[in-house]
mmCIF file with all atom_site columns, C-alpha atoms in Angstrom:
data_model
loop_
_atom_site.group_PDB
_atom_site.id
_atom_site.type_symbol
_atom_site.label_atom_id
_atom_site.label_alt_id
_atom_site.label_comp_id
_atom_site.label_asym_id
_atom_site.label_entity_id
_atom_site.label_seq_id
_atom_site.pdbx_PDB_ins_code
_atom_site.Cartn_x
_atom_site.Cartn_y
_atom_site.Cartn_z
_atom_site.occupancy
_atom_site.B_iso_or_equiv
_atom_site.pdbx_formal_charge
_atom_site.auth_seq_id
_atom_site.auth_comp_id
_atom_site.auth_asym_id
_atom_site.auth_atom_id
_atom_site.pdbx_PDB_model_num
ATOM 1   C CA . UNK A 1 1   ? 19.048  6.136   16.649  1.00 52.00 ? 1   UNK A CA 1
ATOM 2   C CA . UNK A 1 2   ? 20.331  4.004   19.563  1.00 52.00 ? 2   UNK A CA 1
ATOM 3   C CA . UNK A 1 3   ? 23.485  4.319   21.556  1.00 49.00 ? 3   UNK A CA 1
ATOM 4   C CA . UNK A 1 4   ? 26.083  1.665   22.026  1.00 50.00 ? 4   UNK A CA 1
ATOM 5   C CA . UNK A 1 5   ? 28.338  1.260   25.063  1.00 52.00 ? 5   UNK A CA 1
ATOM 6   C CA . UNK A 1 6   ? 30.711  3.912   23.726  1.00 55.00 ? 6   UNK A CA 1
ATOM 7   C CA . UNK A 1 7   ? 27.821  6.471   23.484  1.00 58.00 ? 7   UNK A CA 1
ATOM 8   C CA . UNK A 1 8   ? 28.027  6.364   19.674  1.00 64.00 ? 8   UNK A CA 1
ATOM 9   C CA . UNK A 1 9   ? 24.825  6.888   17.822  1.00 69.00 ? 9   UNK A CA 1
ATOM 10  C CA . UNK A 1 10  ? 23.974  3.760   15.772  1.00 69.00 ? 10  UNK A CA 1
ATOM 11  C CA . UNK A 1 11  ? 21.284  3.450   12.933  1.00 73.00 ? 11  UNK A CA 1
ATOM 12  C CA . UNK A 1 12  ? 18.135  1.862   14.141  1.00 79.00 ? 12  UNK A CA 1
ATOM 13  C CA . UNK A 1 13  ? 17.772  -1.967  13.452  1.00 86.00 ? 13  UNK A CA 1
ATOM 14  C CA . UNK A 1 14  ? 13.953  -1.692  13.121  1.00 91.00 ? 14  UNK A CA 1
ATOM 15  C CA . UNK A 1 15  ? 11.479  0.638   11.449  1.00 92.00 ? 15  UNK A CA 1
ATOM 16  C CA . UNK A 1 16  ? 9.776   3.154   13.892  1.00 94.00 ? 16  UNK A CA 1
ATOM 17  C CA . UNK A 1 17  ? 6.673   1.676   15.533  1.00 94.00 ? 17  UNK A CA 1
ATOM 18  C CA . UNK A 1 18  ? 4.376   3.936   13.443  1.00 96.00 ? 18  UNK A CA 1
ATOM 19  C CA . UNK A 1 19  ? 5.910   2.668   10.352  1.00 96.00 ? 19  UNK A CA 1
ATOM 20  C CA . UNK A 1 20  ? 5.557   -0.915  11.335  1.00 96.00 ? 20  UNK A CA 1
ATOM 21  C CA . UNK A 1 21  ? 1.901   -0.431  12.379  1.00 97.00 ? 21  UNK A CA 1
ATOM 22  C CA . UNK A 1 22  ? 1.039   1.413   9.148   1.00 98.00 ? 22  UNK A CA 1
ATOM 23  C CA . UNK A 1 23  ? 2.822   -1.273  7.056   1.00 97.00 ? 23  UNK A CA 1
ATOM 24  C CA . UNK A 1 24  ? 0.927   -4.206  8.521   1.00 97.00 ? 24  UNK A CA 1
ATOM 25  C CA . UNK A 1 25  ? -2.510  -2.429  8.734   1.00 98.00 ? 25  UNK A CA 1
ATOM 26  C CA . UNK A 1 26  ? -2.214  -1.127  5.098   1.00 98.00 ? 26  UNK A CA 1
ATOM 27  C CA . UNK A 1 27  ? -1.032  -4.579  3.961   1.00 97.00 ? 27  UNK A CA 1
ATOM 28  C CA . UNK A 1 28  ? -4.138  -6.241  5.395   1.00 97.00 ? 28  UNK A CA 1
ATOM 29  C CA . UNK A 1 29  ? -6.503  -3.555  4.119   1.00 97.00 ? 29  UNK A CA 1
ATOM 30  C CA . UNK A 1 30  ? -5.000  -3.616  0.660   1.00 97.00 ? 30  UNK A CA 1
ATOM 31  C CA . UNK A 1 31  ? -5.164  -7.430  0.256   1.00 96.00 ? 31  UNK A CA 1
ATOM 32  C CA . UNK A 1 32  ? -8.721  -7.311  1.679   1.00 96.00 ? 32  UNK A CA 1
ATOM 33  C CA . UNK A 1 33  ? -9.769  -4.591  -0.746  1.00 96.00 ? 33  UNK A CA 1
ATOM 34  C CA . UNK A 1 34  ? -8.410  -6.492  -3.766  1.00 95.00 ? 34  UNK A CA 1
ATOM 35  C CA . UNK A 1 35  ? -10.270 -9.659  -2.601  1.00 94.00 ? 35  UNK A CA 1
ATOM 36  C CA . UNK A 1 36  ? -13.387 -7.699  -1.919  1.00 93.00 ? 36  UNK A CA 1
ATOM 37  C CA . UNK A 1 37  ? -13.144 -5.984  -5.355  1.00 93.00 ? 37  UNK A CA 1
ATOM 38  C CA . UNK A 1 38  ? -12.974 -9.473  -7.061  1.00 93.00 ? 38  UNK A CA 1
ATOM 39  C CA . UNK A 1 39  ? -15.983 -10.633 -5.085  1.00 95.00 ? 39  UNK A CA 1
ATOM 40  C CA . UNK A 1 40  ? -18.007 -7.605  -5.828  1.00 93.00 ? 40  UNK A CA 1
ATOM 41  C CA . UNK A 1 41  ? -17.295 -7.751  -9.447  1.00 90.00 ? 41  UNK A CA 1
ATOM 42  C CA . UNK A 1 42  ? -18.935 -11.237 -9.630  1.00 93.00 ? 42  UNK A CA 1
ATOM 43  C CA . UNK A 1 43  ? -22.122 -10.178 -7.904  1.00 94.00 ? 43  UNK A CA 1
ATOM 44  C CA . UNK A 1 44  ? -25.160 -9.036  -9.923  1.00 94.00 ? 44  UNK A CA 1
ATOM 45  C CA . UNK A 1 45  ? -25.910 -5.423  -10.015 1.00 88.00 ? 45  UNK A CA 1
ATOM 46  C CA . UNK A 1 46  ? -29.215 -5.927  -8.335  1.00 92.00 ? 46  UNK A CA 1
ATOM 47  C CA . UNK A 1 47  ? -27.729 -7.734  -5.391  1.00 94.00 ? 47  UNK A CA 1
ATOM 48  C CA . UNK A 1 48  ? -28.261 -5.598  -2.249  1.00 92.00 ? 48  UNK A CA 1
ATOM 49  C CA . UNK A 1 49  ? -25.027 -7.091  -0.977  1.00 94.00 ? 49  UNK A CA 1
ATOM 50  C CA . UNK A 1 50  ? -23.105 -5.610  -3.804  1.00 94.00 ? 50  UNK A CA 1
ATOM 51  C CA . UNK A 1 51  ? -24.342 -2.041  -3.013  1.00 92.00 ? 51  UNK A CA 1
ATOM 52  C CA . UNK A 1 52  ? -23.325 -2.441  0.615   1.00 94.00 ? 52  UNK A CA 1
ATOM 53  C CA . UNK A 1 53  ? -19.874 -3.880  -0.336  1.00 95.00 ? 53  UNK A CA 1
ATOM 54  C CA . UNK A 1 54  ? -19.290 -1.100  -2.850  1.00 94.00 ? 54  UNK A CA 1
ATOM 55  C CA . UNK A 1 55  ? -20.093 1.551   -0.237  1.00 94.00 ? 55  UNK A CA 1
ATOM 56  C CA . UNK A 1 56  ? -17.766 -0.205  2.187   1.00 95.00 ? 56  UNK A CA 1
ATOM 57  C CA . UNK A 1 57  ? -15.085 -0.598  -0.503  1.00 96.00 ? 57  UNK A CA 1
ATOM 58  C CA . UNK A 1 58  ? -15.210 3.172   -1.262  1.00 96.00 ? 58  UNK A CA 1
ATOM 59  C CA . UNK A 1 59  ? -14.857 4.162   2.376   1.00 97.00 ? 59  UNK A CA 1
ATOM 60  C CA . UNK A 1 60  ? -12.137 1.826   3.056   1.00 97.00 ? 60  UNK A CA 1
ATOM 61  C CA . UNK A 1 61  ? -10.356 2.930   -0.219  1.00 97.00 ? 61  UNK A CA 1
ATOM 62  C CA . UNK A 1 62  ? -10.574 6.620   1.063   1.00 97.00 ? 62  UNK A CA 1
ATOM 63  C CA . UNK A 1 63  ? -9.145  5.434   4.429   1.00 98.00 ? 63  UNK A CA 1
ATOM 64  C CA . UNK A 1 64  ? -6.400  3.839   2.656   1.00 98.00 ? 64  UNK A CA 1
ATOM 65  C CA . UNK A 1 65  ? -5.763  7.071   0.796   1.00 97.00 ? 65  UNK A CA 1
ATOM 66  C CA . UNK A 1 66  ? -5.514  8.904   4.002   1.00 98.00 ? 66  UNK A CA 1
ATOM 67  C CA . UNK A 1 67  ? -3.359  6.265   5.564   1.00 98.00 ? 67  UNK A CA 1
ATOM 68  C CA . UNK A 1 68  ? -1.098  6.585   2.493   1.00 98.00 ? 68  UNK A CA 1
ATOM 69  C CA . UNK A 1 69  ? -0.443  10.197  3.174   1.00 98.00 ? 69  UNK A CA 1
ATOM 70  C CA . UNK A 1 70  ? 0.104   9.589   6.860   1.00 98.00 ? 70  UNK A CA 1
ATOM 71  C CA . UNK A 1 71  ? 2.557   6.737   6.028   1.00 97.00 ? 71  UNK A CA 1
ATOM 72  C CA . UNK A 1 72  ? 4.366   9.060   3.642   1.00 97.00 ? 72  UNK A CA 1
ATOM 73  C CA . UNK A 1 73  ? 4.585   11.819  6.153   1.00 97.00 ? 73  UNK A CA 1
ATOM 74  C CA . UNK A 1 74  ? 5.917   9.395   8.880   1.00 97.00 ? 74  UNK A CA 1
ATOM 75  C CA . UNK A 1 75  ? 8.362   7.838   6.352   1.00 96.00 ? 75  UNK A CA 1
ATOM 76  C CA . UNK A 1 76  ? 9.769   11.146  5.319   1.00 96.00 ? 76  UNK A CA 1
ATOM 77  C CA . UNK A 1 77  ? 10.331  12.151  8.990   1.00 95.00 ? 77  UNK A CA 1
ATOM 78  C CA . UNK A 1 78  ? 11.724  8.785   10.183  1.00 93.00 ? 78  UNK A CA 1
ATOM 79  C CA . UNK A 1 79  ? 15.139  7.360   10.350  1.00 90.00 ? 79  UNK A CA 1
ATOM 80  C CA . UNK A 1 80  ? 14.957  4.242   8.339   1.00 89.00 ? 80  UNK A CA 1
ATOM 81  C CA . UNK A 1 81  ? 17.227  1.114   9.218   1.00 91.00 ? 81  UNK A CA 1
ATOM 82  C CA . UNK A 1 82  ? 19.797  0.521   6.639   1.00 88.00 ? 82  UNK A CA 1
ATOM 83  C CA . UNK A 1 83  ? 19.657  -2.515  4.412   1.00 88.00 ? 83  UNK A CA 1
ATOM 84  C CA . UNK A 1 84  ? 22.043  -5.396  5.386   1.00 88.00 ? 84  UNK A CA 1
ATOM 85  C CA . UNK A 1 85  ? 25.509  -4.702  3.985   1.00 87.00 ? 85  UNK A CA 1
ATOM 86  C CA . UNK A 1 86  ? 25.777  -8.242  2.573   1.00 86.00 ? 86  UNK A CA 1
ATOM 87  C CA . UNK A 1 87  ? 23.027  -7.720  -0.044  1.00 90.00 ? 87  UNK A CA 1
ATOM 88  C CA . UNK A 1 88  ? 24.103  -7.732  -3.645  1.00 91.00 ? 88  UNK A CA 1
ATOM 89  C CA . UNK A 1 89  ? 23.802  -4.232  -5.306  1.00 93.00 ? 89  UNK A CA 1
ATOM 90  C CA . UNK A 1 90  ? 21.318  -5.560  -7.886  1.00 94.00 ? 90  UNK A CA 1
ATOM 91  C CA . UNK A 1 91  ? 19.070  -6.763  -5.015  1.00 92.00 ? 91  UNK A CA 1
ATOM 92  C CA . UNK A 1 92  ? 19.284  -3.255  -3.317  1.00 92.00 ? 92  UNK A CA 1
ATOM 93  C CA . UNK A 1 93  ? 18.265  -1.585  -6.441  1.00 95.00 ? 93  UNK A CA 1
ATOM 94  C CA . UNK A 1 94  ? 15.410  -4.059  -6.969  1.00 93.00 ? 94  UNK A CA 1
ATOM 95  C CA . UNK A 1 95  ? 14.250  -3.444  -3.335  1.00 93.00 ? 95  UNK A CA 1
ATOM 96  C CA . UNK A 1 96  ? 14.342  0.392   -3.907  1.00 94.00 ? 96  UNK A CA 1
ATOM 97  C CA . UNK A 1 97  ? 12.497  0.093   -7.187  1.00 96.00 ? 97  UNK A CA 1
ATOM 98  C CA . UNK A 1 98  ? 9.858   -2.303  -5.615  1.00 95.00 ? 98  UNK A CA 1
ATOM 99  C CA . UNK A 1 99  ? 9.371   0.131   -2.732  1.00 95.00 ? 99  UNK A CA 1
ATOM 100 C CA . UNK A 1 100 ? 8.966   3.080   -5.106  1.00 97.00 ? 100 UNK A CA 1
ATOM 101 C CA . UNK A 1 101 ? 6.396   1.143   -7.060  1.00 98.00 ? 101 UNK A CA 1
ATOM 102 C CA . UNK A 1 102 ? 4.543   0.001   -3.885  1.00 97.00 ? 102 UNK A CA 1
ATOM 103 C CA . UNK A 1 103 ? 4.171   3.659   -2.746  1.00 98.00 ? 103 UNK A CA 1
ATOM 104 C CA . UNK A 1 104 ? 3.097   4.842   -6.198  1.00 98.00 ? 104 UNK A CA 1
ATOM 105 C CA . UNK A 1 105 ? 0.383   2.180   -6.455  1.00 98.00 ? 105 UNK A CA 1
ATOM 106 C CA . UNK A 1 106 ? -0.726  2.494   -2.869  1.00 98.00 ? 106 UNK A CA 1
ATOM 107 C CA . UNK A 1 107 ? -1.617  6.079   -4.053  1.00 98.00 ? 107 UNK A CA 1
ATOM 108 C CA . UNK A 1 108 ? -2.850  5.372   -7.575  1.00 98.00 ? 108 UNK A CA 1
ATOM 109 C CA . UNK A 1 109 ? -5.206  2.504   -6.793  1.00 98.00 ? 109 UNK A CA 1
ATOM 110 C CA . UNK A 1 110 ? -7.451  4.331   -4.239  1.00 97.00 ? 110 UNK A CA 1
ATOM 111 C CA . UNK A 1 111 ? -7.009  7.492   -6.135  1.00 98.00 ? 111 UNK A CA 1
ATOM 112 C CA . UNK A 1 112 ? -8.260  5.967   -9.451  1.00 98.00 ? 112 UNK A CA 1
ATOM 113 C CA . UNK A 1 113 ? -11.239 4.630   -7.486  1.00 96.00 ? 113 UNK A CA 1
ATOM 114 C CA . UNK A 1 114 ? -11.967 8.058   -6.068  1.00 97.00 ? 114 UNK A CA 1
ATOM 115 C CA . UNK A 1 115 ? -11.729 9.726   -9.569  1.00 97.00 ? 115 UNK A CA 1
ATOM 116 C CA . UNK A 1 116 ? -13.915 6.999   -11.106 1.00 96.00 ? 116 UNK A CA 1
ATOM 117 C CA . UNK A 1 117 ? -16.663 7.565   -8.661  1.00 95.00 ? 117 UNK A CA 1
ATOM 118 C CA . UNK A 1 118 ? -16.238 11.289  -8.233  1.00 95.00 ? 118 UNK A CA 1
ATOM 119 C CA . UNK A 1 119 ? -16.349 11.824  -12.129 1.00 96.00 ? 119 UNK A CA 1
ATOM 120 C CA . UNK A 1 120 ? -19.140 9.245   -12.416 1.00 94.00 ? 120 UNK A CA 1
ATOM 121 C CA . UNK A 1 121 ? -22.735 9.375   -11.607 1.00 89.00 ? 121 UNK A CA 1
ATOM 122 C CA . UNK A 1 122 ? -22.631 8.029   -8.031  1.00 88.00 ? 122 UNK A CA 1
ATOM 123 C CA . UNK A 1 123 ? -19.920 10.236  -6.230  1.00 88.00 ? 123 UNK A CA 1
ATOM 124 C CA . UNK A 1 124 ? -17.982 9.153   -3.179  1.00 92.00 ? 124 UNK A CA 1
ATOM 125 C CA . UNK A 1 125 ? -19.008 8.735   0.387   1.00 93.00 ? 125 UNK A CA 1
ATOM 126 C CA . UNK A 1 126 ? -16.762 7.951   3.255   1.00 96.00 ? 126 UNK A CA 1
ATOM 127 C CA . UNK A 1 127 ? -18.949 6.010   5.861   1.00 96.00 ? 127 UNK A CA 1
ATOM 128 C CA . UNK A 1 128 ? -21.939 8.064   4.829   1.00 94.00 ? 128 UNK A CA 1
ATOM 129 C CA . UNK A 1 129 ? -20.255 11.538  4.575   1.00 96.00 ? 129 UNK A CA 1
ATOM 130 C CA . UNK A 1 130 ? -20.366 12.739  1.022   1.00 94.00 ? 130 UNK A CA 1
ATOM 131 C CA . UNK A 1 131 ? -16.961 13.905  -0.263  1.00 94.00 ? 131 UNK A CA 1
ATOM 132 C CA . UNK A 1 132 ? -16.513 16.640  -2.782  1.00 91.00 ? 132 UNK A CA 1
ATOM 133 C CA . UNK A 1 133 ? -16.354 15.841  -6.498  1.00 88.00 ? 133 UNK A CA 1
ATOM 134 C CA . UNK A 1 134 ? -13.150 17.388  -7.320  1.00 89.00 ? 134 UNK A CA 1
ATOM 135 C CA . UNK A 1 135 ? -13.074 16.640  -11.061 1.00 87.00 ? 135 UNK A CA 1
ATOM 136 C CA . UNK A 1 136 ? -16.575 17.379  -12.062 1.00 90.00 ? 136 UNK A CA 1
ATOM 137 C CA . UNK A 1 137 ? -18.807 14.763  -13.923 1.00 94.00 ? 137 UNK A CA 1
ATOM 138 C CA . UNK A 1 138 ? -17.039 13.342  -16.994 1.00 95.00 ? 138 UNK A CA 1
ATOM 139 C CA . UNK A 1 139 ? -17.815 9.981   -18.636 1.00 96.00 ? 139 UNK A CA 1
ATOM 140 C CA . UNK A 1 140 ? -14.477 9.992   -20.307 1.00 97.00 ? 140 UNK A CA 1
ATOM 141 C CA . UNK A 1 141 ? -12.477 10.557  -16.981 1.00 97.00 ? 141 UNK A CA 1
ATOM 142 C CA . UNK A 1 142 ? -14.714 8.145   -15.170 1.00 97.00 ? 142 UNK A CA 1
ATOM 143 C CA . UNK A 1 143 ? -14.193 5.499   -17.765 1.00 97.00 ? 143 UNK A CA 1
ATOM 144 C CA . UNK A 1 144 ? -10.482 5.945   -17.906 1.00 98.00 ? 144 UNK A CA 1
ATOM 145 C CA . UNK A 1 145 ? -10.260 5.851   -14.033 1.00 97.00 ? 145 UNK A CA 1
ATOM 146 C CA . UNK A 1 146 ? -12.410 2.777   -13.981 1.00 96.00 ? 146 UNK A CA 1
ATOM 147 C CA . UNK A 1 147 ? -10.069 1.010   -16.544 1.00 98.00 ? 147 UNK A CA 1
ATOM 148 C CA . UNK A 1 148 ? -7.112  1.988   -14.444 1.00 98.00 ? 148 UNK A CA 1
ATOM 149 C CA . UNK A 1 149 ? -8.797  0.794   -11.182 1.00 97.00 ? 149 UNK A CA 1
ATOM 150 C CA . UNK A 1 150 ? -9.242  -2.501  -12.850 1.00 95.00 ? 150 UNK A CA 1
ATOM 151 C CA . UNK A 1 151 ? -5.773  -2.910  -14.012 1.00 97.00 ? 151 UNK A CA 1
ATOM 152 C CA . UNK A 1 152 ? -3.564  -1.249  -11.172 1.00 98.00 ? 152 UNK A CA 1
ATOM 153 C CA . UNK A 1 153 ? -4.597  -3.606  -8.387  1.00 97.00 ? 153 UNK A CA 1
ATOM 154 C CA . UNK A 1 154 ? -3.203  -6.514  -10.316 1.00 97.00 ? 154 UNK A CA 1
ATOM 155 C CA . UNK A 1 155 ? 0.048   -4.689  -10.772 1.00 97.00 ? 155 UNK A CA 1
ATOM 156 C CA . UNK A 1 156 ? 0.045   -3.823  -7.050  1.00 98.00 ? 156 UNK A CA 1
ATOM 157 C CA . UNK A 1 157 ? -0.546  -7.455  -6.224  1.00 97.00 ? 157 UNK A CA 1
ATOM 158 C CA . UNK A 1 158 ? 2.309   -8.501  -8.460  1.00 97.00 ? 158 UNK A CA 1
ATOM 159 C CA . UNK A 1 159 ? 4.587   -6.075  -6.781  1.00 97.00 ? 159 UNK A CA 1
ATOM 160 C CA . UNK A 1 160 ? 3.493   -7.265  -3.403  1.00 97.00 ? 160 UNK A CA 1
ATOM 161 C CA . UNK A 1 161 ? 4.095   -10.852 -4.431  1.00 96.00 ? 161 UNK A CA 1
ATOM 162 C CA . UNK A 1 162 ? 7.789   -9.888  -5.452  1.00 95.00 ? 162 UNK A CA 1
ATOM 163 C CA . UNK A 1 163 ? 8.122   -7.898  -2.088  1.00 95.00 ? 163 UNK A CA 1
ATOM 164 C CA . UNK A 1 164 ? 7.047   -10.988 -0.170  1.00 96.00 ? 164 UNK A CA 1
ATOM 165 C CA . UNK A 1 165 ? 9.233   -13.215 -2.309  1.00 95.00 ? 165 UNK A CA 1
ATOM 166 C CA . UNK A 1 166 ? 12.223  -11.089 -1.585  1.00 93.00 ? 166 UNK A CA 1
ATOM 167 C CA . UNK A 1 167 ? 11.595  -11.128 2.142   1.00 93.00 ? 167 UNK A CA 1
ATOM 168 C CA . UNK A 1 168 ? 11.236  -14.916 2.113   1.00 94.00 ? 168 UNK A CA 1
ATOM 169 C CA . UNK A 1 169 ? 14.449  -15.264 0.107   1.00 92.00 ? 169 UNK A CA 1
ATOM 170 C CA . UNK A 1 170 ? 16.434  -13.067 2.518   1.00 90.00 ? 170 UNK A CA 1
ATOM 171 C CA . UNK A 1 171 ? 14.788  -14.774 5.592   1.00 91.00 ? 171 UNK A CA 1
ATOM 172 C CA . UNK A 1 172 ? 15.184  -18.428 4.411   1.00 92.00 ? 172 UNK A CA 1
ATOM 173 C CA . UNK A 1 173 ? 17.877  -18.744 1.782   1.00 89.00 ? 173 UNK A CA 1
ATOM 174 C CA . UNK A 1 174 ? 20.371  -15.927 2.625   1.00 85.00 ? 174 UNK A CA 1
ATOM 175 C CA . UNK A 1 175 ? 22.752  -15.522 5.616   1.00 87.00 ? 175 UNK A CA 1
ATOM 176 C CA . UNK A 1 176 ? 21.016  -14.566 8.842   1.00 84.00 ? 176 UNK A CA 1
ATOM 177 C CA . UNK A 1 177 ? 22.466  -11.149 8.816   1.00 84.00 ? 177 UNK A CA 1
ATOM 178 C CA . UNK A 1 178 ? 20.630  -10.506 5.458   1.00 83.00 ? 178 UNK A CA 1
ATOM 179 C CA . UNK A 1 179 ? 17.189  -11.084 7.075   1.00 85.00 ? 179 UNK A CA 1
ATOM 180 C CA . UNK A 1 180 ? 15.172  -7.971  6.322   1.00 89.00 ? 180 UNK A CA 1
ATOM 181 C CA . UNK A 1 181 ? 11.944  -9.158  7.999   1.00 90.00 ? 181 UNK A CA 1
ATOM 182 C CA . UNK A 1 182 ? 13.128  -8.323  11.464  1.00 89.00 ? 182 UNK A CA 1
ATOM 183 C CA . UNK A 1 183 ? 13.331  -4.652  10.469  1.00 89.00 ? 183 UNK A CA 1
ATOM 184 C CA . UNK A 1 184 ? 9.481   -4.695  10.121  1.00 91.00 ? 184 UNK A CA 1
ATOM 185 C CA . UNK A 1 185 ? 8.549   -6.879  13.160  1.00 90.00 ? 185 UNK A CA 1
#
């Protein structure tokens, strides 16, 4: 909260610094991970680069999962700037739904990758440190998680595209007071 000249507490106009840092760091990592996933999928299984990229992908996925929990914790403890009052109610509802889906998918995508590997035959390492197999070995569970890990990033990418489109709309086409980007810069 900030104070005005009358010593009245006003809501913040920007997200807290930790939220902004986590937002942009995770956005870059998520987009990089999706791109790397597409690239890895096209490499032959015998290509040594594929193995190295898979190991890095798993490590960064675990890092994203940890960052998700940190971000969620910071989000729950932070005072969030209110949305501009000039936004139509339907856009506010869409923004809340998109944010909810973004948080859900920021969890489910790396979690499905963890489950796929943990229940599969290779296990999970985080930068060379073996992580516990919490689900036991299960071909059925590994296959299901593999299918989800193949589908969910596309859904996440679609929601990210809607999120960015909404930000652009409010920044370029709406009244200046409806610009939501300044809250995250």
